[in-house]
Coordinates of C-alpha atoms and ligand atoms in Angstrom, one line a residue:
M1 CA -30.1 -8.1 12.0
P2 CA -28.0 -6.7 14.8
T3 CA -29.4 -4.2 17.4
R4 CA -29.2 -0.6 16.5
R5 CA -25.8 0.5 15.5
L6 CA -24.4 4.0 15.6
S7 CA -24.3 5.5 12.1
V8 CA -20.9 6.2 10.6
S9 CA -19.8 8.3 7.7
I10 CA -16.5 8.1 5.9
V11 CA -15.1 11.2 4.2
G12 CA -12.8 10.2 1.3
L13 CA -13.6 7.0 -0.6
G14 CA -10.1 6.2 -1.7
Y15 CA -8.6 2.8 -0.9
V16 CA -8.8 3.1 2.9
G17 CA -12.1 4.9 3.0
L18 CA -14.0 2.6 0.6
C19 CA -12.7 -0.6 2.3
T20 CA -13.6 0.8 5.7
A21 CA -17.1 1.9 4.5
V22 CA -18.0 -1.5 3.1
T23 CA -16.8 -3.4 6.2
F24 CA -18.9 -1.1 8.5
A25 CA -22.0 -1.7 6.3
S26 CA -21.2 -5.5 6.3
R27 CA -21.4 -5.4 10.1
G28 CA -24.8 -3.8 10.2
F29 CA -23.8 -0.1 10.6
P30 CA -25.8 2.5 8.6
T31 CA -22.9 3.9 6.7
L32 CA -22.5 6.9 4.5
G33 CA -19.5 7.2 2.2
V34 CA -18.6 10.8 1.0
D35 CA -16.3 11.9 -1.7
I36 CA -16.1 15.2 -3.6
D37 CA -15.3 13.3 -6.8
S38 CA -18.9 13.0 -8.2
R39 CA -17.8 10.7 -11.1
R40 CA -16.3 8.3 -8.5
I41 CA -19.5 8.5 -6.5
K42 CA -21.7 7.7 -9.5
A43 CA -19.6 4.6 -10.3
I44 CA -19.6 3.4 -6.6
E45 CA -23.4 4.0 -6.5
K46 CA -23.7 1.5 -9.4
G47 CA -21.7 -1.0 -7.5
E48 CA -18.5 -0.4 -9.6
T49 CA -15.3 -0.5 -7.6
P50 CA -12.7 2.1 -8.6
F51 CA -9.7 -0.3 -8.0
H52 CA -9.2 -4.0 -7.7
E53 CA -9.4 -5.5 -4.2
P54 CA -10.5 -9.0 -3.3
R55 CA -14.0 -9.2 -1.7
L56 CA -14.6 -5.4 -2.1
D57 CA -16.9 -5.8 -5.1
R58 CA -19.2 -8.3 -3.3
L59 CA -19.3 -6.3 -0.1
L60 CA -20.0 -3.1 -2.0
K61 CA -22.9 -4.5 -3.9
R62 CA -24.3 -6.2 -0.8
G63 CA -24.0 -2.9 1.2
L64 CA -25.8 -0.9 -1.5
R65 CA -28.5 -3.6 -1.9
S66 CA -29.2 -3.7 1.9
K67 CA -29.3 0.2 1.9
L68 CA -26.9 0.1 4.9
L69 CA -24.4 1.7 2.6
R70 CA -25.1 5.0 0.9
V71 CA -22.8 7.3 -0.9
S72 CA -22.8 11.0 -1.6
D73 CA -20.7 13.8 -3.1
D74 CA -22.0 16.3 -0.6
A75 CA -19.4 16.6 2.2
S76 CA -21.9 18.4 4.4
S77 CA -24.0 15.2 4.7
A78 CA -21.2 13.5 6.6
A79 CA -22.4 15.1 9.8
E80 CA -25.6 13.2 9.6
A81 CA -23.7 10.3 11.2
E82 CA -22.7 10.1 14.8
A83 CA -19.2 9.0 14.0
I84 CA -17.4 10.7 11.1
Y85 CA -14.2 9.3 9.8
I86 CA -11.6 11.4 7.8
A87 CA -10.0 9.0 5.3
V88 CA -8.8 11.4 2.7
G89 CA -5.4 11.1 1.0
T90 CA -2.2 12.7 2.4
P91 CA 0.1 12.9 -0.6
S92 CA 3.7 14.0 -0.6
R93 CA 4.8 17.5 -1.5
R94 CA 7.7 17.8 -4.0
D95 CA 10.2 17.9 -1.1
G96 CA 8.7 14.7 0.4
S97 CA 6.9 16.4 3.3
I98 CA 3.2 15.6 3.9
N99 CA 0.5 17.6 2.1
L100 CA -2.3 18.1 4.6
E101 CA -4.6 20.2 2.4
Y102 CA -7.3 17.4 2.0
V103 CA -7.3 16.6 5.7
E104 CA -7.7 20.3 6.6
G105 CA -10.4 20.7 3.9
A106 CA -12.3 17.7 5.3
A107 CA -12.0 19.0 8.8
R108 CA -13.3 22.4 7.7
Q109 CA -16.3 20.9 6.0
I110 CA -17.1 18.5 8.8
G111 CA -16.8 21.3 11.3
A112 CA -19.1 23.6 9.4
S113 CA -21.7 20.9 9.0
I114 CA -21.8 19.9 12.6
R115 CA -22.3 23.5 13.7
D116 CA -26.1 23.3 13.8
I117 CA -26.3 19.8 15.1
H118 CA -27.3 19.3 18.7
G119 CA -26.2 15.8 19.4
Y120 CA -22.6 14.6 20.1
R121 CA -20.4 14.0 17.1
L122 CA -17.2 12.0 17.1
V123 CA -14.6 12.8 14.5
I124 CA -12.0 10.1 13.8
V125 CA -8.8 10.8 11.8
K126 CA -8.0 7.6 9.8
S127 CA -5.8 9.3 7.2
T128 CA -2.0 8.8 7.9
V129 CA -0.9 12.1 9.4
I130 CA 2.4 13.2 11.0
P131 CA 2.5 13.5 14.8
G132 CA 0.7 16.6 16.1
T133 CA -1.6 17.0 13.1
T134 CA -4.8 16.1 14.8
S135 CA -4.2 18.2 17.9
S136 CA -2.6 21.2 16.3
K137 CA -4.4 21.3 12.9
V138 CA -7.6 19.2 12.8
K139 CA -8.8 20.2 16.3
P140 CA -8.6 24.0 15.9
I141 CA -10.1 23.8 12.4
L142 CA -13.0 21.7 13.7
E143 CA -13.6 23.9 16.7
E144 CA -13.5 27.1 14.7
N145 CA -15.9 25.8 12.1
A146 CA -18.2 23.9 14.4
K147 CA -18.2 26.7 17.0
K148 CA -17.9 23.9 19.6
K149 CA -15.0 22.7 21.7
V150 CA -13.7 19.1 21.6
G151 CA -15.0 17.8 24.9
P152 CA -18.7 17.4 25.9
Q153 CA -20.2 18.1 22.5
M154 CA -17.7 16.8 20.1
G155 CA -15.1 14.1 20.2
L156 CA -11.8 13.6 18.3
C157 CA -9.7 10.5 17.9
V158 CA -6.9 9.2 15.8
N159 CA -7.4 5.7 14.6
P160 CA -4.8 4.6 12.0
E161 CA -5.4 1.8 9.6
F162 CA -3.0 -1.1 8.8
L163 CA -4.7 -2.4 5.6
S164 CA -2.5 -4.1 3.0
E165 CA -3.6 -4.1 -0.6
G166 CA -4.9 -7.5 -1.5
T167 CA -6.0 -8.3 2.1
A168 CA -7.6 -5.0 3.1
I169 CA -11.0 -6.5 3.8
R170 CA -9.6 -9.3 5.9
N171 CA -7.3 -6.8 7.7
A172 CA -10.3 -4.6 8.5
L173 CA -12.5 -7.5 9.7
Y174 CA -9.8 -9.3 11.6
P175 CA -7.1 -6.8 12.6
D176 CA -4.2 -7.8 14.8
K177 CA -4.7 -4.6 16.8
L178 CA -6.6 -1.4 17.1
V179 CA -4.9 1.9 17.9
I180 CA -7.0 4.6 19.4
G181 CA -5.4 8.0 20.1
A182 CA -8.1 9.9 22.0
S183 CA -8.2 13.6 22.6
D184 CA -10.2 13.1 25.8
E185 CA -11.7 10.2 27.7
Q186 CA -15.2 10.4 26.3
S187 CA -13.9 10.3 22.7
G188 CA -11.8 7.2 23.4
S189 CA -14.6 5.3 25.2
R190 CA -17.1 6.2 22.4
L191 CA -14.8 4.8 19.7
R192 CA -14.2 1.6 21.8
K193 CA -17.9 1.2 22.0
I194 CA -18.2 1.4 18.2
Y195 CA -15.5 -1.2 17.8
R196 CA -17.0 -3.4 20.5
A197 CA -20.2 -3.5 18.4
F198 CA -18.2 -4.0 15.2
Y199 CA -16.2 -6.9 16.5
G200 CA -19.2 -8.6 18.2
G201 CA -18.4 -7.7 21.8
K202 CA -14.7 -8.7 21.8
L203 CA -12.2 -6.0 21.0
P204 CA -9.0 -7.0 19.2
P205 CA -5.9 -6.1 21.3
T206 CA -6.4 -2.3 21.6
I207 CA -3.8 0.3 22.4
M208 CA -5.4 3.3 24.0
T209 CA -3.1 6.3 23.8
N210 CA -3.0 10.0 22.9
P211 CA -3.4 11.3 19.3
E212 CA 0.3 12.0 18.8
T213 CA 1.4 8.5 19.8
A214 CA -1.3 7.0 17.6
E215 CA -0.1 9.1 14.7
L216 CA 3.5 8.0 15.2
I217 CA 2.6 4.3 15.6
K218 CA 1.3 4.2 12.0
Y219 CA 4.7 5.6 10.7
S220 CA 6.7 3.3 12.9
S221 CA 4.8 0.3 11.6
N222 CA 5.4 1.1 8.0
A223 CA 9.0 2.3 8.6
F224 CA 9.8 -1.0 10.4
L225 CA 8.3 -3.1 7.6
A226 CA 10.2 -1.1 5.0
T227 CA 13.4 -1.5 7.1
K228 CA 12.9 -5.3 7.1
V229 CA 12.7 -5.3 3.3
S230 CA 15.8 -3.1 2.8
Y231 CA 17.6 -5.2 5.4
I232 CA 17.0 -8.4 3.6
N233 CA 17.8 -6.8 0.3
T234 CA 21.1 -5.7 1.8
M235 CA 21.8 -9.3 2.8
A236 CA 20.7 -10.5 -0.7
N237 CA 23.1 -8.1 -2.3
L238 CA 25.9 -9.5 -0.2
A239 CA 24.8 -13.1 -0.7
Q240 CA 24.7 -12.6 -4.5
E241 CA 28.5 -11.8 -4.5
V242 CA 29.4 -15.2 -3.0
P243 CA 29.1 -18.2 -5.3
G244 CA 26.7 -20.8 -3.9
V245 CA 25.2 -18.6 -1.2
D246 CA 21.4 -18.2 -1.2
V247 CA 19.6 -15.4 0.7
E248 CA 16.4 -17.6 1.0
S249 CA 18.1 -20.1 3.3
L250 CA 19.5 -17.1 5.2
A251 CA 16.0 -15.6 5.6
E252 CA 14.5 -18.9 6.6
A253 CA 17.1 -19.4 9.3
I254 CA 17.0 -15.9 10.8
G255 CA 13.2 -15.9 10.6
L256 CA 13.0 -18.8 13.0
D257 CA 14.4 -16.6 15.7
P258 CA 11.2 -15.3 17.3
R259 CA 12.9 -12.0 17.9
I260 CA 13.2 -11.6 14.2
G261 CA 10.2 -13.4 12.8
P262 CA 9.8 -14.9 9.3
L263 CA 7.6 -12.2 7.6
F264 CA 8.8 -9.4 5.3
L265 CA 12.1 -11.1 4.6
R266 CA 11.5 -11.8 0.9
A267 CA 14.4 -10.3 -1.0
G268 CA 13.4 -8.6 -4.2
P269 CA 13.7 -5.5 -6.4
G270 CA 12.7 -3.1 -3.6
Y271 CA 9.4 -2.1 -2.1
G272 CA 6.8 -0.1 -3.9
G273 CA 3.2 0.8 -3.3
S274 CA 1.4 3.9 -2.1
C275 CA 2.5 3.8 1.5
F276 CA 6.1 2.9 2.3
H277 CA 8.0 5.5 0.2
K278 CA 5.5 8.3 0.9
D279 CA 5.4 7.6 4.6
L280 CA 9.1 7.3 5.0
Q281 CA 9.6 10.6 3.2
A282 CA 7.0 12.2 5.3
I283 CA 8.5 11.0 8.6
I284 CA 12.1 11.8 7.5
S285 CA 11.0 15.3 6.6
Y286 CA 9.1 15.6 9.9
G287 CA 12.2 14.4 11.8
R288 CA 14.3 17.2 10.2
K289 CA 11.7 19.7 11.1
V290 CA 11.7 18.8 14.7
G291 CA 15.5 18.7 14.8
Y292 CA 16.3 14.9 14.5
E293 CA 17.8 13.5 11.4
P294 CA 16.5 9.9 11.1
T295 CA 19.6 8.5 9.2
L296 CA 18.4 4.9 9.5
L297 CA 15.3 5.6 7.6
R298 CA 17.2 7.6 5.0
E299 CA 19.4 4.6 4.4
V300 CA 16.3 2.3 4.1
E301 CA 15.0 4.5 1.3
Q302 CA 18.4 4.7 -0.4
V303 CA 18.9 0.9 -0.3
N304 CA 15.5 0.6 -1.9
E305 CA 16.2 3.1 -4.6
Q306 CA 19.5 1.4 -5.4
Q307 CA 17.9 -2.0 -5.7
A308 CA 16.6 -1.2 -9.2
A309 CA 20.2 -0.8 -10.4
R310 CA 21.1 -4.1 -8.8
V311 CA 18.4 -5.8 -10.9
V312 CA 19.6 -4.1 -14.1
G313 CA 23.2 -5.0 -13.1
L314 CA 22.1 -8.7 -13.1
A315 CA 20.8 -8.3 -16.6
E316 CA 24.1 -6.7 -17.6
S317 CA 26.1 -9.6 -16.0
L318 CA 24.3 -11.9 -18.4
L319 CA 24.1 -9.7 -21.5
G320 CA 26.8 -7.1 -21.3
E321 CA 25.7 -3.9 -22.9
L322 CA 21.9 -3.4 -22.9
N323 CA 21.9 -1.0 -25.8
E324 CA 19.5 -2.1 -28.5
K325 CA 18.8 -5.4 -26.6
R326 CA 15.2 -6.5 -26.3
V327 CA 14.4 -6.9 -22.7
A328 CA 11.1 -8.3 -21.5
V329 CA 9.8 -7.2 -18.1
L330 CA 7.3 -9.6 -16.6
G331 CA 5.2 -7.8 -14.0
I332 CA 4.6 -4.0 -13.5
A333 CA 2.4 -4.1 -10.3
F334 CA 4.2 -3.3 -7.1
K335 CA 3.2 -6.8 -5.8
K336 CA 1.0 -9.6 -7.1
D337 CA -2.8 -9.6 -7.2
T338 CA -3.1 -5.8 -7.7
D339 CA -3.3 -3.4 -10.6
D340 CA -1.5 -0.8 -8.5
I341 CA 1.8 0.4 -10.0
R342 CA 2.4 3.4 -7.7
E343 CA 6.1 3.6 -6.7
A344 CA 6.6 0.1 -8.1
A345 CA 10.2 -1.1 -8.5
S346 CA 9.3 -2.0 -12.1
L347 CA 9.1 1.8 -12.9
R348 CA 12.6 2.4 -11.7
V349 CA 14.0 -0.7 -13.5
I350 CA 12.2 0.2 -16.8
D351 CA 13.5 3.7 -16.5
L352 CA 17.1 2.5 -16.2
L353 CA 16.7 -0.1 -19.0
R354 CA 15.5 2.7 -21.3
K355 CA 18.3 5.0 -20.3
R356 CA 20.8 2.2 -21.2
G357 CA 19.2 2.0 -24.7
A358 CA 17.2 -1.3 -24.2
Q359 CA 14.1 -1.9 -26.1
V360 CA 11.6 -2.8 -23.4
V361 CA 8.5 -5.0 -23.8
V362 CA 6.2 -5.4 -20.8
Y363 CA 3.5 -7.6 -19.6
D364 CA 1.3 -7.7 -16.5
P365 CA -1.9 -9.7 -16.0
M366 CA -3.7 -6.8 -14.3
A367 CA -1.8 -3.6 -14.5
M368 CA -1.5 -3.0 -18.3
P369 CA -4.0 0.0 -18.4
N370 CA -2.1 1.7 -15.6
A371 CA 1.3 0.9 -17.3
K372 CA 0.1 2.3 -20.6
A373 CA -0.9 5.5 -18.9
V374 CA 2.6 5.9 -17.5
F375 CA 4.9 4.6 -20.3
E376 CA 2.7 5.6 -23.2
Q377 CA 4.6 4.8 -26.4
S378 CA 8.0 4.4 -24.8
V379 CA 7.7 0.6 -24.3
E380 CA 6.0 -2.2 -26.2
Y381 CA 3.0 -4.0 -24.6
A382 CA 2.6 -7.8 -24.9
T383 CA -0.6 -9.7 -24.6
S384 CA 0.8 -12.6 -22.7
P385 CA 4.0 -13.7 -20.8
K386 CA 5.0 -15.8 -23.8
A387 CA 4.4 -13.0 -26.3
A388 CA 6.6 -10.8 -24.1
I389 CA 9.6 -13.1 -24.0
N390 CA 9.3 -14.1 -27.6
E391 CA 12.5 -13.1 -29.4
A392 CA 13.8 -11.2 -26.3
D393 CA 17.4 -11.1 -25.3
C394 CA 16.7 -11.0 -21.7
C395 CA 13.7 -11.4 -19.4
I396 CA 13.3 -9.8 -15.9
V397 CA 10.7 -11.0 -13.6
M398 CA 9.5 -8.0 -11.6
T399 CA 6.3 -9.1 -9.9
E400 CA 5.6 -12.5 -8.3
W401 CA 2.4 -13.3 -10.3
D402 CA 1.4 -17.0 -10.1
E403 CA 1.0 -17.1 -13.9
F404 CA 4.7 -16.4 -14.4
R405 CA 5.6 -19.5 -12.3
K406 CA 4.1 -21.6 -15.0
L407 CA 6.8 -20.7 -17.5
K408 CA 9.4 -23.4 -17.5
A409 CA 13.1 -23.1 -18.5
K410 CA 12.2 -24.8 -21.8
D411 CA 9.6 -22.1 -22.6
Y412 CA 12.3 -19.5 -22.2
A413 CA 14.8 -21.5 -24.2
Q414 CA 12.3 -22.0 -27.1
L415 CA 10.9 -18.5 -27.3
M416 CA 13.7 -16.2 -26.5
R417 CA 16.4 -15.1 -28.9
S418 CA 18.9 -16.0 -26.1
P419 CA 17.5 -17.3 -22.8
N420 CA 18.8 -14.8 -20.2
I421 CA 16.6 -14.7 -17.2
V422 CA 16.8 -12.4 -14.2
D423 CA 14.5 -13.5 -11.4
A424 CA 14.1 -10.3 -9.2
R425 CA 11.3 -12.0 -7.1
R426 CA 12.8 -15.4 -6.6
I427 CA 9.8 -17.2 -8.1
Y428 CA 11.9 -19.9 -9.7
E429 CA 14.0 -22.7 -8.4
A430 CA 17.5 -22.2 -9.7
A431 CA 17.9 -26.0 -10.0
D432 CA 15.1 -26.0 -12.6
F433 CA 16.8 -23.3 -14.7
E434 CA 20.3 -24.9 -15.1
T435 CA 19.8 -25.2 -18.9
V436 CA 19.4 -21.4 -19.4
N437 CA 21.4 -18.3 -18.3
F438 CA 19.8 -17.5 -15.0
R439 CA 20.5 -15.0 -12.2
A440 CA 18.4 -14.2 -9.2
I441 CA 18.4 -11.6 -6.5
G442 CA 20.3 -12.9 -3.5
L443 CA 21.6 -16.0 -5.2
G444 CA 25.3 -16.2 -5.6
D445 CA 26.4 -17.3 -9.1
R446 CA 26.6 -21.0 -9.7
M447 CA 29.9 -22.5 -8.5
S448 CA 31.8 -23.8 -11.5
Ligands
UDX1 C1 1.7 -1.6 3.4 C2 1.6 -2.1 4.8 O1 1.8 -3.5 4.8 C3 0.2 -1.8 5.4 O2 0.2 -2.3 6.8 C4 0.0 -0.3 5.3 O3 -1.3 0.0 5.8 C5 0.1 0.2 3.9 O4 1.4 -0.2 3.4 P1 0.9 -2.4 1.0 O5 1.4 -1.2 0.4 O6 -0.4 -2.9 0.5 O7 0.8 -2.3 2.6 O8 2.0 -3.5 0.6 P2 2.9 -4.6 1.4 O9 2.3 -5.9 1.2 O10 3.2 -4.2 2.7 O11 4.2 -4.6 0.4 C6 4.9 -3.4 0.2 C7 6.0 -3.6 -0.7 O12 7.1 -4.4 -0.1 C8 5.7 -4.4 -2.0 O13 6.3 -3.9 -3.1 C9 6.2 -5.8 -1.7 O14 6.5 -6.5 -2.9 C10 7.5 -5.5 -0.9 N1 7.9 -6.6 0.0 C11 7.1 -7.0 1.0 C12 9.1 -7.2 -0.3 O15 9.8 -6.8 -1.2 N2 9.5 -8.2 0.5 C13 8.8 -8.6 1.6 O16 9.2 -9.6 2.3 C14 7.5 -8.0 1.8

């Protein structure tokens, strides 16, 4: 067992908070996870994970068994720990701007509960917040409720996370960087000390900066990744119009340039997930507020939004009118290996298909319960990929699940009413699908 570790508490056991909590416990830190949702806490206490994430289940059970991880629905207990992370959600308001009520509420409760504590407490904002939030909102709320000033008795840092769904535990254990935005020197050096213990003495590359810069780094990172996706989708849409041109060769070639890099250049139906759209909207709205219109980011979002119509357009190029056609959608999740359908491109595509009068049948290996909650009776639900394509007029592959790769051209030909396939994720080799009607994002139509 490692030497004594500082204790940490994490307020907000959503995706980021829970993954962070289990990794702290796994590295020997006494960890307290706090969430106001008592049903969620009861489930977590029993070792049940509220969402799917590889390795989370094992680390949660191990943390609870070792007693290094405890959970509570009492927010005031967070101040028991020396380092207190705020990891609550920052959803969008209707106009796209950020809703900070949970961050402010957490700051209020944390402040109130450290009021009577004599020792030093370090508060760390892990939630994604727009620049200025920590200094101009969190800090005064903490100080007012704690009746202490940030400085000798209380520390405050911004420490954004860069966890991707599906690899969150690996990302937390082996990050490519740490970003620490410290309100003062002591706060920063205390947080570095925690991470030195966490990472076994050797810190990952660490950017030490002020809170505002740390806050903006998080948005810049997500906005850049989203820009890469919209960029390659723009190239894909151009490529698609030229017979014989393939965006995959293009992406491979430009990716070899170290100034561009090979990652995040997979053309597809547009990005989804809980972060990109929400964060872009928040930073666009923030830009407007401070007097700068970030037109590039607005276009990134618009390209993404329009990509759904490109996918449906491919189906129409094969079928003509979609009215009363049976269209199978394979994959609802926003990417493979998750049950998350938030902002998934499939939602936009299914919406358009329904507006054009198509009869939609869907299948996803993991996301069916979430899909049912959204679509209710408006679509049909199949129990397997083959059942979904059975008697369909068209099939659109929306998520790159491995199990969809097993379907061969002959399966489509045998099962479908007419074998029209739109590969919106580029999971198939066009050469293997010459016997059926096949279109793919970023692939110019066959040369006749
Ligand atoms: C993202 C960021 O990667 C992560 O650093 C941040 O903390 C949270 O947001 P995540 O939402 O889990 O993580 O998904 P990610 O793997 O980044 O993919 C986002 C979307 O972009 C998915 O819909 C994915 O299918 C799409 N995408 C990604 C592409 O269409 N093409 C690509 O080349 C890469």
